[in-house]
Structure formats: C-alpha cells, structure tokens
XYZ file of C-alpha atoms in Angstrom:
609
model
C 0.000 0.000 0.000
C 0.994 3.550 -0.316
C 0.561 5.148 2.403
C -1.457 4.839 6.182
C -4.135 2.190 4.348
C -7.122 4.585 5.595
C -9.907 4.669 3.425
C -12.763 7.410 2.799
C -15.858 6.242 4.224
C -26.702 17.187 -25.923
C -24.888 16.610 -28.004
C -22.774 18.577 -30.878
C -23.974 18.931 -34.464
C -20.721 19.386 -35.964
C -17.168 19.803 -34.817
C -17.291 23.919 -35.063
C -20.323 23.611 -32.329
C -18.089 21.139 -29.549
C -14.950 22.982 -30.584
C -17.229 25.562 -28.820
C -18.718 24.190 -27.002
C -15.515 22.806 -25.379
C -14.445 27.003 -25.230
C -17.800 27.451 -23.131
C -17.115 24.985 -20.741
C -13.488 26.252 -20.257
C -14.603 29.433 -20.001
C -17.169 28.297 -17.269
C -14.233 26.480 -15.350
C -12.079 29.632 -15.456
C -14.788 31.784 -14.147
C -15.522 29.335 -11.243
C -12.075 30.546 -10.213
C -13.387 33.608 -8.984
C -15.554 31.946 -6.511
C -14.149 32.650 -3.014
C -15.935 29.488 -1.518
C -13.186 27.182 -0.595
C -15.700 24.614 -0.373
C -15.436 23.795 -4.373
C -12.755 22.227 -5.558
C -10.284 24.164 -8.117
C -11.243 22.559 -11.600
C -9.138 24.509 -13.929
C -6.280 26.150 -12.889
C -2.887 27.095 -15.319
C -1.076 25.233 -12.620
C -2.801 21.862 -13.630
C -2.348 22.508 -17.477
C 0.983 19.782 -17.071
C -1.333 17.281 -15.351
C -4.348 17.670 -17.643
C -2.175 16.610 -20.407
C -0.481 13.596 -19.009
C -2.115 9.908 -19.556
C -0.010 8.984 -16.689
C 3.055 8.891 -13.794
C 5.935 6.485 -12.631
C 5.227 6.019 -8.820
C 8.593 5.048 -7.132
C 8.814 3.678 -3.744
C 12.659 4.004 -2.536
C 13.738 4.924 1.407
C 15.559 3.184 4.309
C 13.435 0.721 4.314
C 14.000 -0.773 0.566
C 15.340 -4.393 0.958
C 17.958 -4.842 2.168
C 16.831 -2.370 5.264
C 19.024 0.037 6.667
C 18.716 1.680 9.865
C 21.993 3.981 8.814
C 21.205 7.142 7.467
C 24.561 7.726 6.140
C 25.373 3.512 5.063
C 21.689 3.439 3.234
C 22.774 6.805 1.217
C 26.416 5.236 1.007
C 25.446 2.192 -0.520
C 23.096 3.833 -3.267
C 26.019 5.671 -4.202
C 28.202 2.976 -3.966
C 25.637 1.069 -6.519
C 25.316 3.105 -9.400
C 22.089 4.959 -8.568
C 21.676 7.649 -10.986
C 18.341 9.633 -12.267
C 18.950 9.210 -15.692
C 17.720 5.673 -14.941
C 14.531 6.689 -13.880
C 13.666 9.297 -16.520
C 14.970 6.678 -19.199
C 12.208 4.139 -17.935
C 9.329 6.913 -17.094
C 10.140 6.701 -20.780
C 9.502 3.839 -21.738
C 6.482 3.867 -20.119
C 5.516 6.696 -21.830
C 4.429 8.484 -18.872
C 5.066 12.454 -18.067
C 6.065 12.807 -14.433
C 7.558 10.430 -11.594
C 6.059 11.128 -8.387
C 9.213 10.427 -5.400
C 7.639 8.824 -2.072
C 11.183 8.487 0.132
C 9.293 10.558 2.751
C 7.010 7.650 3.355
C 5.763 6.500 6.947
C 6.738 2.695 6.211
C 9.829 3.335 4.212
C 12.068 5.190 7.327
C 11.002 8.768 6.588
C 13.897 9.234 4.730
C 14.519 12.561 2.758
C 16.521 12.504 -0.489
C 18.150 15.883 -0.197
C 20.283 17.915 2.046
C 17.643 18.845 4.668
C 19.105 21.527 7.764
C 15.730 20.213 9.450
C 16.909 17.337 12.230
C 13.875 14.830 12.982
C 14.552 11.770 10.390
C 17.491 10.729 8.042
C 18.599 13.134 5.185
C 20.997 12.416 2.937
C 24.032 14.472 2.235
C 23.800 14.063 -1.750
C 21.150 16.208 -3.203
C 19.151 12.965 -4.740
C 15.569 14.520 -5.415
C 17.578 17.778 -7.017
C 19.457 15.257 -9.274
C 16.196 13.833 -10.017
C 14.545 17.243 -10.954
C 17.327 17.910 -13.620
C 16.815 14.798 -15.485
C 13.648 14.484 -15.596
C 13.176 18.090 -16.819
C 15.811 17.789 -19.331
C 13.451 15.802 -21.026
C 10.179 17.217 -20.274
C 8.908 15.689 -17.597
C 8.386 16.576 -13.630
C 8.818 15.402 -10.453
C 6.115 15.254 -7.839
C 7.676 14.899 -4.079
C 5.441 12.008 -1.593
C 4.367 13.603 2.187
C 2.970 11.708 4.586
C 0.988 13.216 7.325
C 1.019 10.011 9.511
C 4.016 9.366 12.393
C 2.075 6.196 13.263
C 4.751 3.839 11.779
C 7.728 5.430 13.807
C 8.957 2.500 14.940
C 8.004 0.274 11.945
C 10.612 -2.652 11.847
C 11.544 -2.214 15.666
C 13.438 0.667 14.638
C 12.667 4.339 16.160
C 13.198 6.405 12.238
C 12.262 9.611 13.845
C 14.075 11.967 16.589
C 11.891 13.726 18.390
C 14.737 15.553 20.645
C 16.592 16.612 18.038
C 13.475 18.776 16.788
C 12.920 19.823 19.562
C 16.460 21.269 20.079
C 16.374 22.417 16.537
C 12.801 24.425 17.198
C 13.424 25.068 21.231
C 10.497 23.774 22.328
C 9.867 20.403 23.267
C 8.183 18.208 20.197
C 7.151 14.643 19.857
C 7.298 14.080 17.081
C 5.483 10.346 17.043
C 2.474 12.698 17.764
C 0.603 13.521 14.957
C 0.406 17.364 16.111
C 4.550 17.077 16.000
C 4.669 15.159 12.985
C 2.310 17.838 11.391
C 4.804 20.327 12.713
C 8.414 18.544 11.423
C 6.365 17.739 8.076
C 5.245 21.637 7.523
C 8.892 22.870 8.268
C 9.740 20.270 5.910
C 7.123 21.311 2.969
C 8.780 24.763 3.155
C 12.338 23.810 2.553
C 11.352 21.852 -0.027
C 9.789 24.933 -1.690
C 12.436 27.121 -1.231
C 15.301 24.595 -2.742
C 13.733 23.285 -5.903
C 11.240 25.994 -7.476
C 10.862 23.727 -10.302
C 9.656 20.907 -8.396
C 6.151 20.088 -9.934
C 4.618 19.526 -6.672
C 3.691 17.597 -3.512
C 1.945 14.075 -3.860
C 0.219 14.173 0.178
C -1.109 11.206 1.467
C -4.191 12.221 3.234
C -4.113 15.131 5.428
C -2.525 16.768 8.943
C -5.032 18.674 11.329
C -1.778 21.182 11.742
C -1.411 21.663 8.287
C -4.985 22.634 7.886
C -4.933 24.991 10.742
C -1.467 26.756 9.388
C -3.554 27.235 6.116
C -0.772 24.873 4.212
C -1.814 24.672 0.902
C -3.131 27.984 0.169
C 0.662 29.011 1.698
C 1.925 26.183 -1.539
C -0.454 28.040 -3.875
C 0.844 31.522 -3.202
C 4.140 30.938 -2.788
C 4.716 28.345 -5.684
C 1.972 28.645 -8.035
C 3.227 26.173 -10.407
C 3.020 23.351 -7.940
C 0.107 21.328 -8.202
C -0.755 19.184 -5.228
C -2.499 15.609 -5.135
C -4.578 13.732 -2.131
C -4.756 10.047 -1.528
C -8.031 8.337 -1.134
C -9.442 11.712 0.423
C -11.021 14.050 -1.719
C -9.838 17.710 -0.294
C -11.288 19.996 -2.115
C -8.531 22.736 -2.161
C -6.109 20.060 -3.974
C -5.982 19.988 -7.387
C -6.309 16.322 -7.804
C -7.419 13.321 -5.645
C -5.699 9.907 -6.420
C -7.374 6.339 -5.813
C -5.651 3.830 -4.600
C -5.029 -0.026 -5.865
C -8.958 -0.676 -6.387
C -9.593 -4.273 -7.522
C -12.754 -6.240 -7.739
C -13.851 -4.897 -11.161
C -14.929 -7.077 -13.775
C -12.960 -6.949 -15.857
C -10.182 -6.666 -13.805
C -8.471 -4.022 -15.079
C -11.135 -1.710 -15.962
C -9.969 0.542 -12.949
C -12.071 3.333 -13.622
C -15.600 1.437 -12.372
C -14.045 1.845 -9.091
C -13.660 5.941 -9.454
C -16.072 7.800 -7.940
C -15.067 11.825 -8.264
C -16.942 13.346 -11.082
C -15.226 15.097 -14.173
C -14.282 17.373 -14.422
C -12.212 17.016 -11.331
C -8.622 15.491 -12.092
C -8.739 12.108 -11.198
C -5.527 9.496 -10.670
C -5.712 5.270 -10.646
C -2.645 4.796 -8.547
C -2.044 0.840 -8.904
C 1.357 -1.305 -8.826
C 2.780 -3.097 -11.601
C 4.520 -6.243 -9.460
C 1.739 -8.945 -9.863
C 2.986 -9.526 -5.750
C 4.666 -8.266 -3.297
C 4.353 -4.595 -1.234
C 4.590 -1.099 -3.303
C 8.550 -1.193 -2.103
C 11.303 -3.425 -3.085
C 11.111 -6.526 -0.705
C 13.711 -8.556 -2.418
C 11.543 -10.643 -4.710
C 11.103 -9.943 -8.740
C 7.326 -10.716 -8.797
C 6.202 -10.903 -12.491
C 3.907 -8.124 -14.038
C 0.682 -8.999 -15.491
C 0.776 -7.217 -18.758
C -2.842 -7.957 -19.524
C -3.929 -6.087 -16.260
C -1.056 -3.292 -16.137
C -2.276 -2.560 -19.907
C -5.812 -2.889 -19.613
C -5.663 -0.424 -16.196
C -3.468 2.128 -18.526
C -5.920 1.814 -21.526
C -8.955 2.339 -19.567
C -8.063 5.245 -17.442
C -7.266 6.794 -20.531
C -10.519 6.092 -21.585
C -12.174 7.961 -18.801
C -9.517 10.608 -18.658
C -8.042 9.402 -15.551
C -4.002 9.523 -14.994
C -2.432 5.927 -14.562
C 0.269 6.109 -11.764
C 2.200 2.877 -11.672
C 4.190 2.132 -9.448
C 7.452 0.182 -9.537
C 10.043 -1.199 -6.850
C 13.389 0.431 -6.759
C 16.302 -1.381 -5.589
C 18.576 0.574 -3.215
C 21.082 1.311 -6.507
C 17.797 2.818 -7.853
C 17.603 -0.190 -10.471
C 14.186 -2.180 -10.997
C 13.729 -6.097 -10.474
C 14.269 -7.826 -14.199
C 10.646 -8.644 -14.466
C 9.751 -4.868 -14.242
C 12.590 -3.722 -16.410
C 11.181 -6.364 -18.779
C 7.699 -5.076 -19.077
C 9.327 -1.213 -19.175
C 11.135 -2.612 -22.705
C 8.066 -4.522 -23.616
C 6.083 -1.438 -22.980
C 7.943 0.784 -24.902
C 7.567 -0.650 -28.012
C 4.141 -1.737 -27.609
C 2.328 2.370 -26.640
C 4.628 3.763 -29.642
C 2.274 2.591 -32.422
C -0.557 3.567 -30.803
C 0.061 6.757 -28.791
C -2.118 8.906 -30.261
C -4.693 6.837 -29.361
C -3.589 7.395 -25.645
C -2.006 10.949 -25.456
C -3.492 14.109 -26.215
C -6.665 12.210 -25.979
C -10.073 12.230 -23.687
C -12.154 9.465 -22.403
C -14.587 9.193 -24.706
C -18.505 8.940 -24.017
C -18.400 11.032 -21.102
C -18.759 15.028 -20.838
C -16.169 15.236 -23.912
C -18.524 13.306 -26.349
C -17.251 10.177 -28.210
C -18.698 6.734 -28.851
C -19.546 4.540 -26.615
C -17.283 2.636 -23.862
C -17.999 -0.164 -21.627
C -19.548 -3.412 -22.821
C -20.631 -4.008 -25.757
C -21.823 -7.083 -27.787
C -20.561 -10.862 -27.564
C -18.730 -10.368 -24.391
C -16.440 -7.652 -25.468
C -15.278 -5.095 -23.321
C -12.941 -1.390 -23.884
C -13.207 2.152 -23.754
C -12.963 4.752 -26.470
C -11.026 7.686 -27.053
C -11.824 11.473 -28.704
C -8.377 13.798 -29.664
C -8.646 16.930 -28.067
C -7.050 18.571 -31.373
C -10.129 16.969 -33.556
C -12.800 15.863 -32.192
C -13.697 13.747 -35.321
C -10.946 11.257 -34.718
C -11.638 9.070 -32.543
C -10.425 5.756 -31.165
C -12.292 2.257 -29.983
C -10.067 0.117 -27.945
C -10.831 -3.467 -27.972
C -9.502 -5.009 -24.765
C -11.990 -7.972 -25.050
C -12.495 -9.009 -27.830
C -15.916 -10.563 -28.836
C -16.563 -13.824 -29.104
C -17.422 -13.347 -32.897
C -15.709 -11.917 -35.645
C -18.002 -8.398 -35.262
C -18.329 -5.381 -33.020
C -21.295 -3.137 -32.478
C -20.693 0.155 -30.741
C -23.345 2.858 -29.935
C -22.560 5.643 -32.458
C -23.476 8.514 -29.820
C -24.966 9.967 -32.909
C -21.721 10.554 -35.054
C -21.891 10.024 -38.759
C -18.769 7.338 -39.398
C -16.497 8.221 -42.649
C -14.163 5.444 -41.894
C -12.138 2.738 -39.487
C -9.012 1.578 -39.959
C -6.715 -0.676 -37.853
C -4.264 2.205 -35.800
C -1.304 -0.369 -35.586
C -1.488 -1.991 -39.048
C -3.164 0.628 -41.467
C -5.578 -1.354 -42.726
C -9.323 -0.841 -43.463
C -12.012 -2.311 -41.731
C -15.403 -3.327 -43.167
C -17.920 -1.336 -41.273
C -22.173 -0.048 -41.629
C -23.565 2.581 -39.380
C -27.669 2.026 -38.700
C -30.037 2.415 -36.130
C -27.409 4.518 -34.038
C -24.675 1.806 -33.602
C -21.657 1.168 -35.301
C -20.882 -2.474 -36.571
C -17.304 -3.463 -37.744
C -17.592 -6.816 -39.515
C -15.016 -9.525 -40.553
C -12.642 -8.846 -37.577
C -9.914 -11.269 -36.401
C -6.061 -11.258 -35.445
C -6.907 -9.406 -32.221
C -4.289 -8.099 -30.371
C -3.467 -10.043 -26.854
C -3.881 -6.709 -25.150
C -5.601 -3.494 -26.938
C -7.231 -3.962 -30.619
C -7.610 -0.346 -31.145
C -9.143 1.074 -34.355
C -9.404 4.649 -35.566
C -12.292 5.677 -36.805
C -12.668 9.146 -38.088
C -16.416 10.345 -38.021
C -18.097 13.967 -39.755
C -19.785 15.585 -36.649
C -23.212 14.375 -35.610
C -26.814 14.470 -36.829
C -29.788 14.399 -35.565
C -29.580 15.477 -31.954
C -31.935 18.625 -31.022
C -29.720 21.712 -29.605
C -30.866 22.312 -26.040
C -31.361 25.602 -27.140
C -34.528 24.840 -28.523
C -36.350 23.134 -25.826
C -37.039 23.895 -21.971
C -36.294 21.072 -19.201
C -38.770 20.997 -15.726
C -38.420 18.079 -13.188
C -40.925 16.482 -10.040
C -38.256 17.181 -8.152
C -34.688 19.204 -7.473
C -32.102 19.651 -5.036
C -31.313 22.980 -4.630
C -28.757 24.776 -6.714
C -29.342 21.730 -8.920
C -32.518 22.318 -10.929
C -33.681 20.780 -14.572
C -32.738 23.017 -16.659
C -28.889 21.839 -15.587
C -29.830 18.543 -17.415
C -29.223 20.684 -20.659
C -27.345 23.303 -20.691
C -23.608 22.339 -22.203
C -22.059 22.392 -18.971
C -20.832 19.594 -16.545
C -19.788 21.908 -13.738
C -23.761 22.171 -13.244
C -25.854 18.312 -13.366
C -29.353 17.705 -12.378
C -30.080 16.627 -8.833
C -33.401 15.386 -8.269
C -33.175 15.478 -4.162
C -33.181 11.725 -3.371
C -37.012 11.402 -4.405
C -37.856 8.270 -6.334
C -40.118 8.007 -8.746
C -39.379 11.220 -9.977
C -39.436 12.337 -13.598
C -37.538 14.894 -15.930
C -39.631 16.643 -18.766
C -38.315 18.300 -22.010
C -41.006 20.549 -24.009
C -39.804 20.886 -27.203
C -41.516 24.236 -27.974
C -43.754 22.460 -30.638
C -43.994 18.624 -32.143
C -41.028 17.360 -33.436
C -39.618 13.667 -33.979
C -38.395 11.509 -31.170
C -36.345 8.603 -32.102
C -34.170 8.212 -29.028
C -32.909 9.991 -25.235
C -29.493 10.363 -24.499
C -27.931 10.045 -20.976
C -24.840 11.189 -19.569
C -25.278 10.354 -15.531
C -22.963 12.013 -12.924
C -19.749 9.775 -12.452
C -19.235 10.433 -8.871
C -20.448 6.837 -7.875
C -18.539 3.411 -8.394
C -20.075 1.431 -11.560
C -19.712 -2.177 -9.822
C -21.212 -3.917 -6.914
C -18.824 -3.647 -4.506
C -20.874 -5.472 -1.764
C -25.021 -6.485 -1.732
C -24.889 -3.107 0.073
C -22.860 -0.761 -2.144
C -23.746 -0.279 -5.577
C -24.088 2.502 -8.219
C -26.260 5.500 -7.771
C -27.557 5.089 -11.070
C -31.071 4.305 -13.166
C -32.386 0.942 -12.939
C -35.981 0.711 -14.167
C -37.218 3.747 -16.096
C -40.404 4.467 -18.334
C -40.193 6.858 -21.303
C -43.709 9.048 -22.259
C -45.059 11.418 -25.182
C -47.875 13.438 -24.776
C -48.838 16.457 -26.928
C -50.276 18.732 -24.865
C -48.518 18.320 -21.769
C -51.214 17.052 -19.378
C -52.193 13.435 -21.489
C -49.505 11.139 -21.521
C -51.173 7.942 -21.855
C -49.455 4.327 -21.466
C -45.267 4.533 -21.436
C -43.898 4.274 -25.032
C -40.766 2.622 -23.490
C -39.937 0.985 -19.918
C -36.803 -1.273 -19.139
C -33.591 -1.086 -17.196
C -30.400 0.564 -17.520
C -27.270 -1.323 -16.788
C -25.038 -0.123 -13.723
C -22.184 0.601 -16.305
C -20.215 4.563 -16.717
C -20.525 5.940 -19.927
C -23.502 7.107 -22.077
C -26.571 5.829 -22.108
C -29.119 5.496 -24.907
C -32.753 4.886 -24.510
C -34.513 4.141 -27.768
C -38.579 4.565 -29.018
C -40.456 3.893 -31.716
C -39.980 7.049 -33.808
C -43.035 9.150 -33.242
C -44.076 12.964 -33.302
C -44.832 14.895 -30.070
C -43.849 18.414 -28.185
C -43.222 16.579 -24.516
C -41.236 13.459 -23.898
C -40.918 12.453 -20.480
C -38.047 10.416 -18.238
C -39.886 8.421 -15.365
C -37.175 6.870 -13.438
C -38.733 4.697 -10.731
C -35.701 3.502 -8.924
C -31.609 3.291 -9.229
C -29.301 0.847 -8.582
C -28.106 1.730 -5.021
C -29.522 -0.178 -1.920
C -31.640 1.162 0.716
C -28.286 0.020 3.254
C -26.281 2.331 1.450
C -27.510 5.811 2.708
C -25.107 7.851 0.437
C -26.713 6.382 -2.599
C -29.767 5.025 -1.561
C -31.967 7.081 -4.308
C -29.288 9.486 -5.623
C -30.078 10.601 -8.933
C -28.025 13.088 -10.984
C -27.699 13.565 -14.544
C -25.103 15.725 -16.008
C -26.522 15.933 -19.727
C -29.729 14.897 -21.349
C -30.574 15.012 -24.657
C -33.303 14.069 -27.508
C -32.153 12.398 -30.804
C -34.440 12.943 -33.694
C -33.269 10.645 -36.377
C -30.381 8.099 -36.429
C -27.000 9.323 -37.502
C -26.033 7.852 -41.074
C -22.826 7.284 -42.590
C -20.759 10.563 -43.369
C -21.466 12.373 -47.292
C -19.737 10.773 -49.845
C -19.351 7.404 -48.085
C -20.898 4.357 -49.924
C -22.238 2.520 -47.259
C-alpha cells in the first residue's frame, strides 16, 4: 500500500459547435475561479495545465526501508552511491512507459522517513547528496516533472523495531519540546519540511500528500503552496480535499474486468482524477527482495482504460537501493515501450470518450467484449475504440453517440475495416487477429446528426435539489448536473416548444459513484428501471412508449422509441441501482446531460455505405 491504508468512508452537431462548445465549458471552469468558496474544488487552474495533459506517472517507492533495510542514514545513502544509482535511470524508464512525471515517495511512513536531499531540518534521516535535485534535472531535461510524496502520519515510527524519527533533536532544533510520534509534531516537522522543499527546488512540480494533517490545515498549508509556488500542483490520496488539485485512488480491484480501474472511481469530471495501482503482480509497493512478475494484460488494460475515462495511470514500480528495478519490471518497461509507440495517439493528447467530452460509446458491448474509447482533443472527429476484449465473434457493435462514421481503420497496421452505421450503432464486420492486449481502431467520423440543440427546448423536473434544478440537465455544462433530491419516482420533462420527432434519449449520468457492486450493500447511484412518455399537450400522456432497465455501467446511455411525433417526452425513473443500506446512494439521482435524438446518424457524405 501507499501510504497509512485509511480509506474514505446534448450533443454537438458538428465539430465547429463542440470545438465551442468545449471554449464554453473552459470558459465556465475559469470563471468558477473567482468563486471565493473554498468549499469547491479548483477545476481549472494554469497550474494543472501539465497534469491535464499527461495519460499517466511512474510512482517510485525508494527509502531506508528498501530491501535490504538500513537503519543507517549515512550507510543506506552510502550504498546507493556505492551502486550506481543515478536519475537518468529513472527518466529513461518513465520513458519507456511513456508516462510524463515520476512522483518520489522516500518521505514515506513505512519506508524510514527518509529525505533525499540535504535537509538543515533534524527529525529523520537526510541524505548528504542532493538525490531529489538530481532527479529534478533529469527528468526536466526531457520534459517531464517530479512530484515529491508527504505523509501526514508518524504512526509507523517505529516500523521494523526501529525508532526512524528523533523527536529531541526537533525539539532542540525548534526550542520547544516536540514529539514528534504525535501527529500534532509530525504535522509540525512535516510543515517545516514542505517549506524547505519549496524554497530549494522551485521547479519541483509539486507535492503528492497522502491524506491530510489537522496542523497543516490549521497553518492554512496549501493555500501558503499556492501563493508561494503557483506552479506546484498538489495531489490527495483516497481523500477528496477539495482545495487540492487532484485526488488519487488507490489499488482498487474487484472490477470485472479486472483491469477496468475506472468502475471503481467515484469523483466526477471534471475534477482530475488518478488510478494509482502497482505493476509487481505480488509483493508490497517497495522493493522486498523478490522480482514478482507483471501482469501485462492487467497493467495494460488499467493504462488503456483510465485513458478512456480521462483518468491519470500512476504505476508504481520497486526500486532497488542502486535505484535499479527487479528484471521482471525492467522487462515489461522494454516490452512497454515498443508496444504504446504505435498507438500513442490513441492514448495521449486524448479524452475518455462517451463522457462530458462526447465520443462513442465505452464499456460493454456485444458478444462479451469489453474497452473504452477515445476522442483527440485537437479533432474531435478522430476518434479511437479500444478493444480489450475481444468478442466472441468476428463483429463489433458500438453505440454511435450519434456521429456520422467516414471510416475505421486498424491504428497499428493501417488497414481498413469493413464497417455499416444504422439504427445509431456502429458495426465493424469480418474482424480477427486481435491483439493479446488493446485492438484499437481509428475511426474518423463527420460531426453528428440528428440530436436537437438544447437551445430549442425547456427542461422541468418532479423534483430538485437545490442549486441543482432541470434546466442543468441541458445546458452544455458539466460543472452544473441535475439533482433530483433523493425522491424516487421522480421524472424529468423536455417541451420541445412544438412537435417534433423523437427517435431516441441520451444520458450522460454524474460519475461520482462506483459502476460495480462492490458489496449487496454498495452499488451505483444510477437508473435501474425507467419508463419513457409522449404526450402532446402536456397534461395526457397515456401508457409509457418505453420501460426497461439501464445497466449499472459509466458511460452514455441510450434509450430508444419507436420514432413518433410529439412536443413533450418524459423520463420516469422509478428507482436506481443503489440499496436502501447504502444511505449515500440510496436514491441518488443526478444527470449531467440529457438530450433528444431525432433521427439516427447515417454514414458521413460521400461514403458508400
């Protein structure tokens, strides 16, 4: 584990109109900067700009602790010396990975508290070579950062039978007397620490914190970071603070599939999110001595899928005390690096797609198979479906999102695909040779069709948590969602201003809920059964032209009728998928976008199809 193991408790028309669209929602984000609430998280900040556009980090575990365990300050930092340890090493695989930023966790609570640089703070062991400078020059000679690990936690002073911390040399150092195996002292050592760090590396990208100190808080900490390093960003384990500009989740298993990481997330976009998992099949997140294999199936699929949902993929390796990785790790890092390089567009520079960004379709889809897609944030007409399992046939049907296709090709090899577009979904026929890991083809698509603008219709609801009303359902933004106030049945009505064609709804839910059943008592806040109405005037809407269930799956959802004319379509939703046990959920319902399809999208002009 990383850290103390606590745990918490309508669519565009063309590419001009999401191009901005995208400009709006920006521009909303950058306004909610002038809010003074502190309440509300940060959601777009310059500072972040680096993080936004990284798919992922190298998370390196490396302290006192690191087998074989010293209990020497100066013999641990002797013998890493002594065995070749050197940055470049790092940066070079971060590389190969493919990732933008290492994040450093030497300050670690099980690892010896150790600090890799020069520290005139006395408390724990710091070395007399400037390691974590080093590391700061390499890795930003070739454009990547480093993110520094604090812990808030002195529980594990004496983890090992060793006593790592010294509380009376603090307190000769500050004058007072200190324990620092308090967590009041600890909070004290660690915020003399955070501002030493600050004032020797100004380039540092910024602190990785796991959880929080009640000192910190009260000495106003991070807004202190903020002001006097404004480039630094700063990330929270597990605990979702909202003055931190990014809250990481920790080693989540249990999915199905395995690696889809991201049905374990539950913070809501546009917040930047983090999947911080290991890549050792075994072992702890620190070198113990073994070489534990690395399940590339898994390690891939997790990478693939946060990119799919635009969460950052920090993986974490186990440094030796020279700095060098077990074989089986360095193995993967090699395999790695020639495996992303064919298809890195696919996973840089990219959002998840069928989410707030538009896109087609993730999740499952027909036959068994099972991936995410991908939308470039240069062009939103290319676009990328990754296949990490495959159907059990030799075709693939993915909701269209209302897109008009112009083609698919295979991103590694080039070559066309056979494809038809109907009835809103995309099929790719005569498909075989999948890839043991990611399939991924690129399918470039000529805007969308037949989706009404929310400008022309007006949104009312049964019922609405305040601040969170209707008309939120449908207004371009996913800084503002639809809340209906925990009341079940309730329903959501558009009025179309006058009778118009209704082929289909469209559903974006709010992703702040896990998408798996976690326990009989902890499951998605999302719609289960639903019933879909028309009614002309308003007051009549007779028997319900749809009903069903929605699956408890992330991603967009698409409710289809029998086409038919009318100027009010109603949502019933009856109940969601959360049990009565689990009083968070228990009849949460909040939808970030809704939307009314008039006609099927059909292949792009000028394709024979």
């Amino acid at each position: 584990m990383t850290g103390t193991g606590r745990r918490p408790t309508g669519g565009r028309l063309s590419s001009r109109r999401l191009t901005a669209r995208l400009i709006a929602v920006v521009a909303l984000l950058l306004g909610a900067l002038l809010l003074p609430s502190p309440a509300h998280a940060d959601l777009q900040n310059p500072r972040q700009a680096f993080l936004r556009a990284s798919t992922g980090g190298l998370f390196l575990h490396w302290g006192e602790r690191t087998a074989p365990q010293h209990t020497s300050c100066s013999a641990w930092e002797n013998d890493v010396t002594n065995g070749g340890w050197t940055p470049d090493y790092w940066v070079q695989e971060a590389q190969k990975l493919h990732v933008q930023y290492l994040v450093l966790a030497t300050f670690h609570s099980r690892l010896g508290y150790a600090r890799p640089w020069p520290s005139a703070i006395p408390g724990s062991c710091a070395s007399k070579r400037d390691f974590l400078g080093e590391l700061i020059t390499a890795a930003s000679a070739k454009g990547l950062k480093v993110i520094l690990y604090m812990t808030d936690d002195p529980q594990w002073h004496n983890e090992g039978g060793h006593e790592w911390l010294d509380s009376a040399a603090y307190s000769a150092y500050k004058g007072t007397n200190v324990d620092l195996t308090t967590r009041d002292g600890f909070g004290r050592f660690s915020y003399d620490n955070f501002f030493e760090v600050m004032d020797r590396y100004p380039t540092l990208g910024g602190f990785w914190i796991d959880n929080d100190n009640a000192y910190w808080e009260s000495h106003d900490l991070y807004a202190q970071i903020y002001q006097k390093r404004p480039n630094y960003t700063i990330s929270n384990n597990n605990e979702d603070t909202p003055i931190m500009d990014m809250i990481s989740n920790e080693q989540k298993t249990g999915m199905t599939p395995s690696y889809d990481y991201p049905q374990a997330v539950y913070t809501a976009q546009p917040r930047l999110t983090e999947a911080d998992f290991k890549l050792p099949s075994s072992g702890a997140w620190w070198y113990d001595g073994s070489n534990p294999s690395v399940d590339r199936m898994l390690t891939l699929g997790r990478l693939v899928t946060n990119a799919g949902s635009s969460v950052k993929a920090l993986m974490a390796e186990t440094a030796q005390v020279n700095g060098k990785f077990p074989s089986n790790q360095e193995s993967f890092n090699n395999f790695a690096n020639s495996y992303l390089g064919p298809i890195w567009e696919s996973l840089h520079g990219v959002e998840g797609g069928g989410y707030m960004y538009g896109g087609l379709k993730p999740g499952f889809w027909n036959d068994g198979a099972h991936g995410v897609t991908t939308i470039s944030k240069a062009d939103p007409d290319r676009q990328y479906v990754h296949v990490l399992t495959p159907p059990s046939t030799g075709t693939l049907r993915i909701r269209d999102n209302g897109y008009r296709i112009a083609s698919v090709t295979n991103l590694r090899t080039g070559a066309a695909i056979s494809w038809s577009q109907s009835g809103g979904v995309l099929t790719l026929n005569g498909l075989g040779s999948w890839d043991p890991y990611d399939t991924v083809f690129k399918v470039t698509t000529a805007g969308r069709q037949g989706i009404l603008p929310a400008s022309s219709y007006t949104m009312s609801a049964a019922a609405s948590a305040s601040g969170h009303g209707a008309p939120a359902a449908a207004d371009g933004s996913y800084l503002s969602y639809w809340d209906s106030n925990k009341t079940l049945p309730v329903t959501l009505t558009f009025d179309l201003g006058s009778s118009k064609r209704v082929q289909y709804l469209g559903l974006n839910q709010r992703e702040d809920s896990v998408a798996y059943a976690r326990s009989d008592t902890e499951q998605s806040a999302r719609i289960k059964d639903y019933k879909v109405f028309l009614s002309n005037d308003g007051s009549t809407w007779g028997s319900a032209v749809k009903s069903g269930q929605l699956p408890s799956a992330r991603g967009m959802k698409g409710i289809d009728i029998t086409a038919a004319n009318a100027r009010y379509v109603r949502l019933e939703v009856d109940s969601t998928w959360a049990a009565s046990t689990d009083t968070t959920r228990y009849k949460r319902l909040r939808i970030d976008e809704a939307w009314i399809g008039t006609s099927y999208a059909t292949p792009a002009p000028g394709v024979a199809k």
